[in-house]
Backbone as a ProteinNet text record, in pm:
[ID]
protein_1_A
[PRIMARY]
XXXXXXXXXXXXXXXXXXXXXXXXXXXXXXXXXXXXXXXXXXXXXXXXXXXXXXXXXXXXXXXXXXXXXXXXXXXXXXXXXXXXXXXXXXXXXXXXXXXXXXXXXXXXXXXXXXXXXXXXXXXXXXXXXXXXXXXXXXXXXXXXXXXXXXXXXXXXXXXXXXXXXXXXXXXXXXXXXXXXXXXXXXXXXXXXXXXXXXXXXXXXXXXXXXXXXXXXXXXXXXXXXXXXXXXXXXXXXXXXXXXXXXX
[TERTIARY]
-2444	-2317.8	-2310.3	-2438.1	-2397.2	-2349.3	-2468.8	-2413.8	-2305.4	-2195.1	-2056.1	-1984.6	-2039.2	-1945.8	-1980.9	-2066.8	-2096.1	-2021.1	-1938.9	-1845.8	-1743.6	-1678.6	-1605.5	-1637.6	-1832.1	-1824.6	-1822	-1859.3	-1913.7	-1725.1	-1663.7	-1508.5	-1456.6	-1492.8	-1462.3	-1532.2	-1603.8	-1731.9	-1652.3	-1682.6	-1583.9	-1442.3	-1368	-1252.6	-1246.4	-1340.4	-1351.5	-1408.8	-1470.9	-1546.5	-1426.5	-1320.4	-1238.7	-1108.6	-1072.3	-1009.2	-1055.9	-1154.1	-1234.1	-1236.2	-1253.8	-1249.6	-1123	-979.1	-859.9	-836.6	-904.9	-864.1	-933.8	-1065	-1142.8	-1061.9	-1020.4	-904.7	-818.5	-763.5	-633.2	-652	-762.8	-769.6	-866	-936	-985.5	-857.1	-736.2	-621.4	-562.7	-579.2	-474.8	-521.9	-635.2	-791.3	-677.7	-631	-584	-494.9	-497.1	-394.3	-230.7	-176.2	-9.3	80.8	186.8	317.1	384.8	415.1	499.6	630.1	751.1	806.1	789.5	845.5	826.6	941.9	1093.3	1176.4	1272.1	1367.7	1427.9	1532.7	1710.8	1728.4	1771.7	1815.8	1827.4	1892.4	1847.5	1888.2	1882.7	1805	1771.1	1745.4	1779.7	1743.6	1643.6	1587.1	1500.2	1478.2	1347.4	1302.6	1144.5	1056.8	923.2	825.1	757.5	647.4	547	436.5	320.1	269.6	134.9	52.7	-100.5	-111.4	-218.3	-345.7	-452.7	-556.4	-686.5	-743.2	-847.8	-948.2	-1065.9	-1184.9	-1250.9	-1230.8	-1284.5	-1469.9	-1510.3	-1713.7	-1760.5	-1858.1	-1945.1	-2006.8	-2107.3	-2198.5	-2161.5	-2068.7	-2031.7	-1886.3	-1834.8	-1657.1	-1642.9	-1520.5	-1412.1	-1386.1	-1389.5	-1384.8	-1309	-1232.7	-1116.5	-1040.8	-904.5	-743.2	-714.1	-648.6	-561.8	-438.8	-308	-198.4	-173.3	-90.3	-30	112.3	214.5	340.4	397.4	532	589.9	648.9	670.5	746.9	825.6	823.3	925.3	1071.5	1079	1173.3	1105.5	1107.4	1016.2	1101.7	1006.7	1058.4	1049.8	1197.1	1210.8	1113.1	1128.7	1103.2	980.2	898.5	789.3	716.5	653.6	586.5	504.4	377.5	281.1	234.5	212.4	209.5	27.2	52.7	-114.9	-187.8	-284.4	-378.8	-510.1	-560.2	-689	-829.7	-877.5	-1009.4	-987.9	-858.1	-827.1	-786.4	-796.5	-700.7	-649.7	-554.7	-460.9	-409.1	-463.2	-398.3	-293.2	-175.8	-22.8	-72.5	-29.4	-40	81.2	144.7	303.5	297.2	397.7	436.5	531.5	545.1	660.7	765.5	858	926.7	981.9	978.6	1054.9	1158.5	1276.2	1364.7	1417.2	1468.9	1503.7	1607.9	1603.2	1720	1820.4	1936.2	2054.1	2093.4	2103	2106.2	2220.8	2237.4	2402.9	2288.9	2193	2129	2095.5	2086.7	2041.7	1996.8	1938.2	1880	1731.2	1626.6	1511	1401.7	1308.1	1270	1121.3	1080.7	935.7	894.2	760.7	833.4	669.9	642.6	453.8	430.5	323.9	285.7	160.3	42.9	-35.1	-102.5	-108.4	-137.6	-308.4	-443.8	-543.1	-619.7	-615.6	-646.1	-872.2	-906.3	-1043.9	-1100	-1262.5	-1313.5	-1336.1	-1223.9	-1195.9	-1298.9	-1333.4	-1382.7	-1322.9	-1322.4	-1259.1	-1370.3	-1420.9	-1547.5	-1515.5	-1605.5	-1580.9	-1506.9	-1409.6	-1312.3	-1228	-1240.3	-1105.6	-1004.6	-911.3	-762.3	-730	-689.1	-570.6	-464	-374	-226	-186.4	-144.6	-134.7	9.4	54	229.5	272.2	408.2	449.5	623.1	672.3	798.8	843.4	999.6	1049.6	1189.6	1237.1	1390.9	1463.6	1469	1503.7	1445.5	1479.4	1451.2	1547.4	1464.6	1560.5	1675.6	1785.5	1869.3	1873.6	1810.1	1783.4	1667.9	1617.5	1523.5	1519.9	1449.9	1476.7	1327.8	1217.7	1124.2	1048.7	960.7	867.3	680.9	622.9	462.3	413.1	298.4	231.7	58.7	12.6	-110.1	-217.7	-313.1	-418.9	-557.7	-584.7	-750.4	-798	-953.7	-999.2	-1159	-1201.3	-1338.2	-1466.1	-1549.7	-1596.3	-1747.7	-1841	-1943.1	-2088.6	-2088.6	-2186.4	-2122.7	-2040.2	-2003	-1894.1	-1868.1	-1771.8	-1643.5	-1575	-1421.4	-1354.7	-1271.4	-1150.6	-1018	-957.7	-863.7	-754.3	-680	-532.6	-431.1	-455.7	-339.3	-303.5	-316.5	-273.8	-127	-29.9	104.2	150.2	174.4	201.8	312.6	335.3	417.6	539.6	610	737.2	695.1	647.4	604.2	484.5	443.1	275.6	223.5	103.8	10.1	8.7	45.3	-67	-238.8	-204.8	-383.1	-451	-571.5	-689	-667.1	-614.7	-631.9	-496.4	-361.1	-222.4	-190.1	-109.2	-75	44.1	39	130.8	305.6	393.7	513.6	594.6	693.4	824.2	905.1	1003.6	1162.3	1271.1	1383	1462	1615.5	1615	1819.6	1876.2	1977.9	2121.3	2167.6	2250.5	2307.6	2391.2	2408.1	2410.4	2587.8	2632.6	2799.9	2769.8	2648.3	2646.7	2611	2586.1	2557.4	2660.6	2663	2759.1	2692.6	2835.6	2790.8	2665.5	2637.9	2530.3	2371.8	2387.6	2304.4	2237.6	2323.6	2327.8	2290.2	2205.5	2265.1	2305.5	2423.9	2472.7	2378.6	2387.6	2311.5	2232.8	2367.1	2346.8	2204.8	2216.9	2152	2007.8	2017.5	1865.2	1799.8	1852.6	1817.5	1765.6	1778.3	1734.3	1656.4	1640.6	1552.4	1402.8	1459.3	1304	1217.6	1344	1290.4	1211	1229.1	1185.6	1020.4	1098	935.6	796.9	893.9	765.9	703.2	811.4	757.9	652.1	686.5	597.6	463.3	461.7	354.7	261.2	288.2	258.2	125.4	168.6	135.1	227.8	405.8	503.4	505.2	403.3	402.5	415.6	464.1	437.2	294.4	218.8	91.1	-14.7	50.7	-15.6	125.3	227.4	302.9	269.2	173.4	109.5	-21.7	-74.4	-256.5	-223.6	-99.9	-52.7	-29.4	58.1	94.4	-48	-142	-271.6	-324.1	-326.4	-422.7	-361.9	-225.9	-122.8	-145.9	-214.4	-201.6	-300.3	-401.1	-583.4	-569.8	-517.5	-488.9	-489.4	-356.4	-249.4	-364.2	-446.7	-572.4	-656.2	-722.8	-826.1	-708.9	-659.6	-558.3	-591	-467.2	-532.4	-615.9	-738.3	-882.2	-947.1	-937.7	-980.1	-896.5	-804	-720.8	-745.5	-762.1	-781.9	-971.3	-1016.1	-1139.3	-1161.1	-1067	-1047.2	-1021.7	-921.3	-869	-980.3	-1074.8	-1156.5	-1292	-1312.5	-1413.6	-1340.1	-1188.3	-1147.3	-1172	-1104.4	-1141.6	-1246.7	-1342.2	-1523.6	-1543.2	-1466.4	-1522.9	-1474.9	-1329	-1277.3	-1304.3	-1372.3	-1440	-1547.9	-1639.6	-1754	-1732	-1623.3	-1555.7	-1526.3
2807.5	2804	2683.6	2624.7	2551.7	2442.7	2386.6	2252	2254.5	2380.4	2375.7	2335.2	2335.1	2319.8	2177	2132	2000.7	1871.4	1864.1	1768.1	1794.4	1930	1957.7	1911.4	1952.4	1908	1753.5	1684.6	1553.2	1467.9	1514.3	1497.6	1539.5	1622.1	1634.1	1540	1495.2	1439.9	1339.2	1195	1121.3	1115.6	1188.8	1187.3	1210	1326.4	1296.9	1156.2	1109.5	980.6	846.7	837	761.2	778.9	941.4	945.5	909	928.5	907.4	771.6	649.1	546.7	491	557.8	545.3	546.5	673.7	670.3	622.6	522	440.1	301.5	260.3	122.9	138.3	243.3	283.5	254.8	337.3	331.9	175.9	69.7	-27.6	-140.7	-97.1	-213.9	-194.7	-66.1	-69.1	-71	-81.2	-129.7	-235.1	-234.8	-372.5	-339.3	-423.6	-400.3	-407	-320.5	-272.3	-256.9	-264	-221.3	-136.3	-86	43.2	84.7	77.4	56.5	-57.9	-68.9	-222.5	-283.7	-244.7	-287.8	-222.3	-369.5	-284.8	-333.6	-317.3	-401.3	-487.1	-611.5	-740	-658.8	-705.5	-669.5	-540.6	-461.7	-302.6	-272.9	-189.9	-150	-24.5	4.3	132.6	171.1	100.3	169.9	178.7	187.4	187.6	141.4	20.5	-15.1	56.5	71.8	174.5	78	33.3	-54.3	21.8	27.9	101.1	57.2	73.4	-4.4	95.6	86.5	129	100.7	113.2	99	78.9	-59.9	-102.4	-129.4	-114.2	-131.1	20.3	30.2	130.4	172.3	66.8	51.3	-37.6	32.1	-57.6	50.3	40	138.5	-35.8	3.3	-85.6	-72.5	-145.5	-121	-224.3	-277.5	-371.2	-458	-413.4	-415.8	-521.5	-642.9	-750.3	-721.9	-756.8	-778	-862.2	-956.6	-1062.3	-1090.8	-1091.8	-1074.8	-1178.3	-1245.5	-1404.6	-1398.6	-1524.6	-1571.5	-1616	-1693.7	-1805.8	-1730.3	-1582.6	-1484.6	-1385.1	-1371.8	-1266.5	-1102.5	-1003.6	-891.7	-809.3	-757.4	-758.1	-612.6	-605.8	-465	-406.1	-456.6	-396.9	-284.6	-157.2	-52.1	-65.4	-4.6	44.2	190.7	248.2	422	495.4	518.1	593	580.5	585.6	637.4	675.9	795.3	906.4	784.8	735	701.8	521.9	506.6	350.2	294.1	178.4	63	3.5	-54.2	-111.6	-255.4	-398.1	-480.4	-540.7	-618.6	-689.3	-801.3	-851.3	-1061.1	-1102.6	-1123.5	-1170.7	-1308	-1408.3	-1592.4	-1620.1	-1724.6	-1789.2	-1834.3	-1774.5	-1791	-1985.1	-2035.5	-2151.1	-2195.8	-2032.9	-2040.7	-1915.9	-1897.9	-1800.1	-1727.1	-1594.4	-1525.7	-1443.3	-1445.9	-1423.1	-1194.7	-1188.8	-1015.6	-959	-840.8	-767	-787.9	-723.2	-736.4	-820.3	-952.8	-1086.2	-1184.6	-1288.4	-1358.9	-1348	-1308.2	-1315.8	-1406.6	-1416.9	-1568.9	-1534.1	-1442.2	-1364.8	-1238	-1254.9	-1151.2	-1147.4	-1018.6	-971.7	-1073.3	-1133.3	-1229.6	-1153.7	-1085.6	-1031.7	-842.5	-785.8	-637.6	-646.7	-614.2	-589.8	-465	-343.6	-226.5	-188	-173.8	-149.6	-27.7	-4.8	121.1	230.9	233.7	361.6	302.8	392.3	331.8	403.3	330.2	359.1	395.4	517.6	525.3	493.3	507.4	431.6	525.7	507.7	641.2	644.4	655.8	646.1	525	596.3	478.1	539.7	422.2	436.5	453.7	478.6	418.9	382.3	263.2	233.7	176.2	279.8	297	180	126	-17.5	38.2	68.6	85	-33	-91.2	-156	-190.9	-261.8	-236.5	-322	-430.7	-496.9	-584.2	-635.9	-676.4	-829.6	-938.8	-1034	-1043.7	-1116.7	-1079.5	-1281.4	-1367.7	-1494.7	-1474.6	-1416.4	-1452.1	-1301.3	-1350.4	-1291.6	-1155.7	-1202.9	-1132.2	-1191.5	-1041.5	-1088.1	-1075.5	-1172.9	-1189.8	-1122.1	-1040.5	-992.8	-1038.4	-1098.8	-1176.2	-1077.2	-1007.3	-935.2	-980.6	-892.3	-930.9	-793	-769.5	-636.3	-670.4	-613	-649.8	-493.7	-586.4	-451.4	-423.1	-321.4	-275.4	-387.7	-421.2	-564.1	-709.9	-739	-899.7	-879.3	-857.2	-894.7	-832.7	-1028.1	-961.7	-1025.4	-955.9	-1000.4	-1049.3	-1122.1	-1218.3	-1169.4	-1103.2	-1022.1	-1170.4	-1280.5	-1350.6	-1433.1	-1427.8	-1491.4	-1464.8	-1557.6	-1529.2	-1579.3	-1475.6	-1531.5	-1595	-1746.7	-1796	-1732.4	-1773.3	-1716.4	-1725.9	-1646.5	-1610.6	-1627.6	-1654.4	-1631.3	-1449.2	-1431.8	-1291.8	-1286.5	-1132.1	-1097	-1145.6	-1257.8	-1330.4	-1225.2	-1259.9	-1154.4	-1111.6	-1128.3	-1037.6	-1100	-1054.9	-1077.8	-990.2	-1099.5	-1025.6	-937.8	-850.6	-732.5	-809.9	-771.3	-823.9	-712.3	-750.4	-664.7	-694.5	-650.7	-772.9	-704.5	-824.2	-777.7	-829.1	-681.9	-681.7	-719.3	-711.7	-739.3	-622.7	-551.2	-474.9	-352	-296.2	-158.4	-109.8	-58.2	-33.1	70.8	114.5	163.2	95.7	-49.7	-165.6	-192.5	-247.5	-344	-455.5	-561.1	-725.9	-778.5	-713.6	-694.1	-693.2	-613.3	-510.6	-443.3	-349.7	-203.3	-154.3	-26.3	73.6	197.6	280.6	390.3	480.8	623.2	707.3	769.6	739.2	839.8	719.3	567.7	489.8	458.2	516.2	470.2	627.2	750.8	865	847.6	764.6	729.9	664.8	541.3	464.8	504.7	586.7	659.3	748.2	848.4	933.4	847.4	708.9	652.6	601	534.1	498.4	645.8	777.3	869.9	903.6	885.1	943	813.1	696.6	586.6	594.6	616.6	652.7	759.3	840.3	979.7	938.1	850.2	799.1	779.9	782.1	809.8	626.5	537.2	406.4	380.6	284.2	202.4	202.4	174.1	166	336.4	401.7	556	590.7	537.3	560.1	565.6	422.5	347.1	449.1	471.2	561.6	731.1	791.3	894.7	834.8	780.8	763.3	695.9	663.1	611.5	772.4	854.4	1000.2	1025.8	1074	1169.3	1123.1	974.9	942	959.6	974.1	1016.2	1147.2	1227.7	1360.1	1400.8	1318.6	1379.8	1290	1231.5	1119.6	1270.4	1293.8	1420.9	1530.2	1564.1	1702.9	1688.5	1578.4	1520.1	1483.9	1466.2	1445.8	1563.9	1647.7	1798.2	1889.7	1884.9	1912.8	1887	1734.9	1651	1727.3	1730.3	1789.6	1901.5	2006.7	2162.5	2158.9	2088.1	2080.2	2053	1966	1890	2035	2090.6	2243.7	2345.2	2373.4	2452	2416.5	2322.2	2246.7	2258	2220.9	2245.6	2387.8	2469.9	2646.9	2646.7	2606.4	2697.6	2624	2508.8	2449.5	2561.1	2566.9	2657.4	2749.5	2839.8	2955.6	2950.3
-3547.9	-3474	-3382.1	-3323.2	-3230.1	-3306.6	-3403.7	-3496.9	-3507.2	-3554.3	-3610.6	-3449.7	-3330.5	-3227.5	-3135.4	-3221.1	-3179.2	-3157.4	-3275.1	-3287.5	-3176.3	-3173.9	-3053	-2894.8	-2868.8	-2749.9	-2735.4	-2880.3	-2845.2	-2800.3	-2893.4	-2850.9	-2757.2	-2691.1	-2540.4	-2450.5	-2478.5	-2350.2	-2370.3	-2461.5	-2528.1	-2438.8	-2448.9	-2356	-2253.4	-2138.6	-2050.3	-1996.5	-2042.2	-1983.9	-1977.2	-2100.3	-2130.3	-1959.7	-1956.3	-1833.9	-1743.5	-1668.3	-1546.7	-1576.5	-1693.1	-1705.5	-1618.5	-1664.6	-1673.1	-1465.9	-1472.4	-1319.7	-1220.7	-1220.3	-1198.3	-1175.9	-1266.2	-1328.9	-1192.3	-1216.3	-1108.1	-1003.2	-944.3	-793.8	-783.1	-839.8	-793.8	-815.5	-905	-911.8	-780.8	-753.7	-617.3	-467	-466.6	-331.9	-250.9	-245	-114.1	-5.8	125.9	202.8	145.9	200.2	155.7	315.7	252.4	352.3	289.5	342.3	339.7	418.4	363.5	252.8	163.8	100.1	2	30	103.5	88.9	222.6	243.9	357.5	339.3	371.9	441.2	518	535.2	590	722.5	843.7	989.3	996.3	929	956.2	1084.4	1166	1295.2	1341.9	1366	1437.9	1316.1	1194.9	1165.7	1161.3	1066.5	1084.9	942.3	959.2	870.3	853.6	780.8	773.9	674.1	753.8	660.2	655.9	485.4	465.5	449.5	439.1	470.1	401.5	296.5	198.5	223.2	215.7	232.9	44.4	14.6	-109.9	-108.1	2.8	-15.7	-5	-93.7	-82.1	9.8	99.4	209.8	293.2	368	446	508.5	618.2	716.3	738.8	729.2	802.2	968.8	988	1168.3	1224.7	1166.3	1250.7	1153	1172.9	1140.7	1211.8	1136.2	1179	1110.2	1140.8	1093.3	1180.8	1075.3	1175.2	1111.3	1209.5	1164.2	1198.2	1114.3	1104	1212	1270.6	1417	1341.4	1254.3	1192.5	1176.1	1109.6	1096.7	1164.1	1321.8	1381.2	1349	1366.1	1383.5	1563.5	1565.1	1707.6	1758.6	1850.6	1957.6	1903.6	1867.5	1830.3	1858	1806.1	1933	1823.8	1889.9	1794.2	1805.6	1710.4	1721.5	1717.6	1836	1861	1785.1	1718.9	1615.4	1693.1	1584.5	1651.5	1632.9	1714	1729.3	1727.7	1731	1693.8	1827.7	1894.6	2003	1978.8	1997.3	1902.3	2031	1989.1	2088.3	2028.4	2101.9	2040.2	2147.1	2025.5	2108.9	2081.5	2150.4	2156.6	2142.5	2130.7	2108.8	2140.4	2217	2239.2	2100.6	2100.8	2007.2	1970.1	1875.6	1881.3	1848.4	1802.6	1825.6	1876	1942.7	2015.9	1946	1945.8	1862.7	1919	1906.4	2038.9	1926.1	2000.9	1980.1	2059.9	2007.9	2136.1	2246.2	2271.5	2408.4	2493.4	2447.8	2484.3	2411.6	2462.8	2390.8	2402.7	2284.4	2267.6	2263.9	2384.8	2343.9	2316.7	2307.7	2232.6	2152.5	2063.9	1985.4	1915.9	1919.3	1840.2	1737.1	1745.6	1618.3	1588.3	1661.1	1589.7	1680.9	1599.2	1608.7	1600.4	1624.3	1638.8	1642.3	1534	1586.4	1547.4	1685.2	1673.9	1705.6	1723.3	1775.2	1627.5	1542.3	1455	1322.5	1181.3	1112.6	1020	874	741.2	639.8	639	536.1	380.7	306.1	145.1	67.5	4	-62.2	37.7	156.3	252.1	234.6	337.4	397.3	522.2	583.9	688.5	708.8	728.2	794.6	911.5	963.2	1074.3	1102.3	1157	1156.4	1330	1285	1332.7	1355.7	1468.7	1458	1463.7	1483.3	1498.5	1546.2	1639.9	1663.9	1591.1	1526.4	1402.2	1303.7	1255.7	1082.4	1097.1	1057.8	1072.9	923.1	936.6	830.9	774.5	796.6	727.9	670.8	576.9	537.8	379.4	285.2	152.6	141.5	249.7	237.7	358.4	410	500.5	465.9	501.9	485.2	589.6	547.6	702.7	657.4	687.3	655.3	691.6	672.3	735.3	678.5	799.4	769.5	797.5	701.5	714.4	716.3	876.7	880.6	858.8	750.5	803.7	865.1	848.7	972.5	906.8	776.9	790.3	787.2	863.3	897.6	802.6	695.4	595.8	635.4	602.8	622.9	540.2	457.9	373.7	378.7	367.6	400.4	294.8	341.4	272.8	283	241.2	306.3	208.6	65.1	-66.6	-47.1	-89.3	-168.4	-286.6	-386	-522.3	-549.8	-611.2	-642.6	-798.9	-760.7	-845.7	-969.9	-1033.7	-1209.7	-1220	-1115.3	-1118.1	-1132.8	-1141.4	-1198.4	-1010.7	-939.3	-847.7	-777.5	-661	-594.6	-625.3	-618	-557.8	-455.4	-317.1	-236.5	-172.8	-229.2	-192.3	-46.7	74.6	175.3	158.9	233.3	195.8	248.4	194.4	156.4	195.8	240.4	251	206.3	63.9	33.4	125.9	131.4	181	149.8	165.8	40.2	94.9	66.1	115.3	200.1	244.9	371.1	235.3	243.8	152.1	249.7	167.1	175.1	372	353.2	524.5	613	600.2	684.9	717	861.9	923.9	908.7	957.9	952.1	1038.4	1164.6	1269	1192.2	1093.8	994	1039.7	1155.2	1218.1	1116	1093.3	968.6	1003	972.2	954.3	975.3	1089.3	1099.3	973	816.6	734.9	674.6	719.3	626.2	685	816.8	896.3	867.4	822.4	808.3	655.9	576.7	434.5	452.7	551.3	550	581.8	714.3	790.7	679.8	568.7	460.5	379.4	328.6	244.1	336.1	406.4	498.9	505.8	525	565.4	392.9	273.5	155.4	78.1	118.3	88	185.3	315	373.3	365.3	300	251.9	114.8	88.1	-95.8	-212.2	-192.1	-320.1	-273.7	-303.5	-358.1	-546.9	-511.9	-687.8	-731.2	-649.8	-732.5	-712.8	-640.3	-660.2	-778.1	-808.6	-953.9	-1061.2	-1035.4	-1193.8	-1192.9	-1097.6	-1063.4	-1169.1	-1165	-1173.1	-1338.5	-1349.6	-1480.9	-1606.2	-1510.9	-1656.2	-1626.8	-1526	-1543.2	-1600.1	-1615.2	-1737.5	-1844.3	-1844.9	-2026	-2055.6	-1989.9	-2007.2	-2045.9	-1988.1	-2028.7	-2163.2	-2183.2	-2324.4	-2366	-2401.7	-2484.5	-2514.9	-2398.4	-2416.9	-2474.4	-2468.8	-2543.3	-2662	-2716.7	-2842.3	-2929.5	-2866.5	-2921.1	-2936.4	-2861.6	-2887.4	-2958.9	-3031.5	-3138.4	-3219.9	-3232.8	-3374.7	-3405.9	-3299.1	-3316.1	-3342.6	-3331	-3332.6	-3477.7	-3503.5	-3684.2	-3769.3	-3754	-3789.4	-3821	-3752.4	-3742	-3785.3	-3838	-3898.3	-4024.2	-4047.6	-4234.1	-4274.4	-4193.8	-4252.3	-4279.1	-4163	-4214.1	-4323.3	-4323.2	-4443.5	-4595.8	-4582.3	-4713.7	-4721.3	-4642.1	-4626.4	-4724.7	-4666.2	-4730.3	-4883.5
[MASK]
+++++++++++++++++++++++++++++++++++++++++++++++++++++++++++++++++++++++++++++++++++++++++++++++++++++++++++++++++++++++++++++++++++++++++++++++++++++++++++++++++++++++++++++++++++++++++++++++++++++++++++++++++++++++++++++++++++++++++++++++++++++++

């Protein structure tokens, strides 16, 4: 009996190993610093970034978060939101052009965030949430350059940007695009209670994990799946035919 169930287990093993392959792939394509949302936009007001932060070494926590955010198209009113075991410093810049707002004119504005003390063990992530009181509306996308240090000297430099039809850097800085103003935008690019209440939803379900690349992570396990289903069928058929030759 066992011989006759051999082929079955060896076709199972076989496919498990192929999934776990599958979802291996997944989670090391998607190892890098991110922003969260991916998209906002143009002059969005009061809403909130969430930049995530993975722990890609085995032997070795992460223990200090750089983000550094553009002056050139600065983003206004900056706060930064608590985190459990983390400090978080803001280094502000003299702006070199000053940006005129209903409130005034702005002549400084966060260029870099610093969060230390906390650590990112291996298999872990962070989130390290960034409100904001606006979004500049000249500019098509924003760069946030980081750096991720971790507990033996090594630190990684998030600060590649891929040129137009180029493949994804090795270690690309996280990106924000930014649209055009949506039928609940004003010319200001205020957004509509109903449109900053979409925006914040989208920000908390992308921070959560409903990213593009936990999309793609989800969609190679489902196909690993239906792989092993299939292989143990084709293998099930395969040990019926032999009995019933037997027979």
């Amino acid at each position: 009996m066992s011989a006759h169930r051999s082929p079955l287990r060896r076709a199972g093993t076989v496919t498990a190993l192929a999934a776990v392959g599958l979802f291996a792939a997944a989670g090391v394509a998607s190892a890098h610093v991110t922003v969260h949302p991916e998209s906002y936009a143009k002059g969005a007001t009061d809403g909130q970034l969430t930049f995530r932060v993975p722990n890609e070494e085995d032997s070795a926590a992460t223990t200090k978060v750089q983000v550094f955010l553009p002056t050139d198209h600065p983003v206004l009113g900056v706060l930064v939101s608590p985190h459990d075991g983390w400090t978080p410093k803001v280094t502000t810049t003299k702006l070199k052009t000053p940006v005129k707002t209903d409130d005034g004119t702005i002549t400084e504005a966060v260029s870099e965030i610093t969060w230390t003390g906390g650590k990112i063990g291996a298999g872990q992530y962070e989130d390290f949430d960034v409100a904001f009181g606006q979004l500049p509306d000249d500019t098509d996308q924003l760069t946030f350059k980081a750096l991720q240090t971790y507990s033996d000297g090594k630190t990684v430099r998030w600060i590649e940007q891929a040129q137009s039809g180029d493949d994804e850097p090795e270690n690309p800085a996280p990106v924000v695009k930014l649209t055009a103003k949506g039928a609940g935008g004003s010319e200001s690019g205020e957004q509509s209670p109903a449109a900053s209440t979409a925006t914040a939803s989208a920000a908390k379900s992308s921070a959560s994990g409903d990213s593009a690349s936990d999309s793609t992570a989800r969609g190679l396990g489902i196909a690993g799946l239906v792989v092993g289903v299939l292989g143990l069928a084709a293998a099930a058929f395969a040990l019926v035919r032999a009995r019933s030759a037997r027979s």
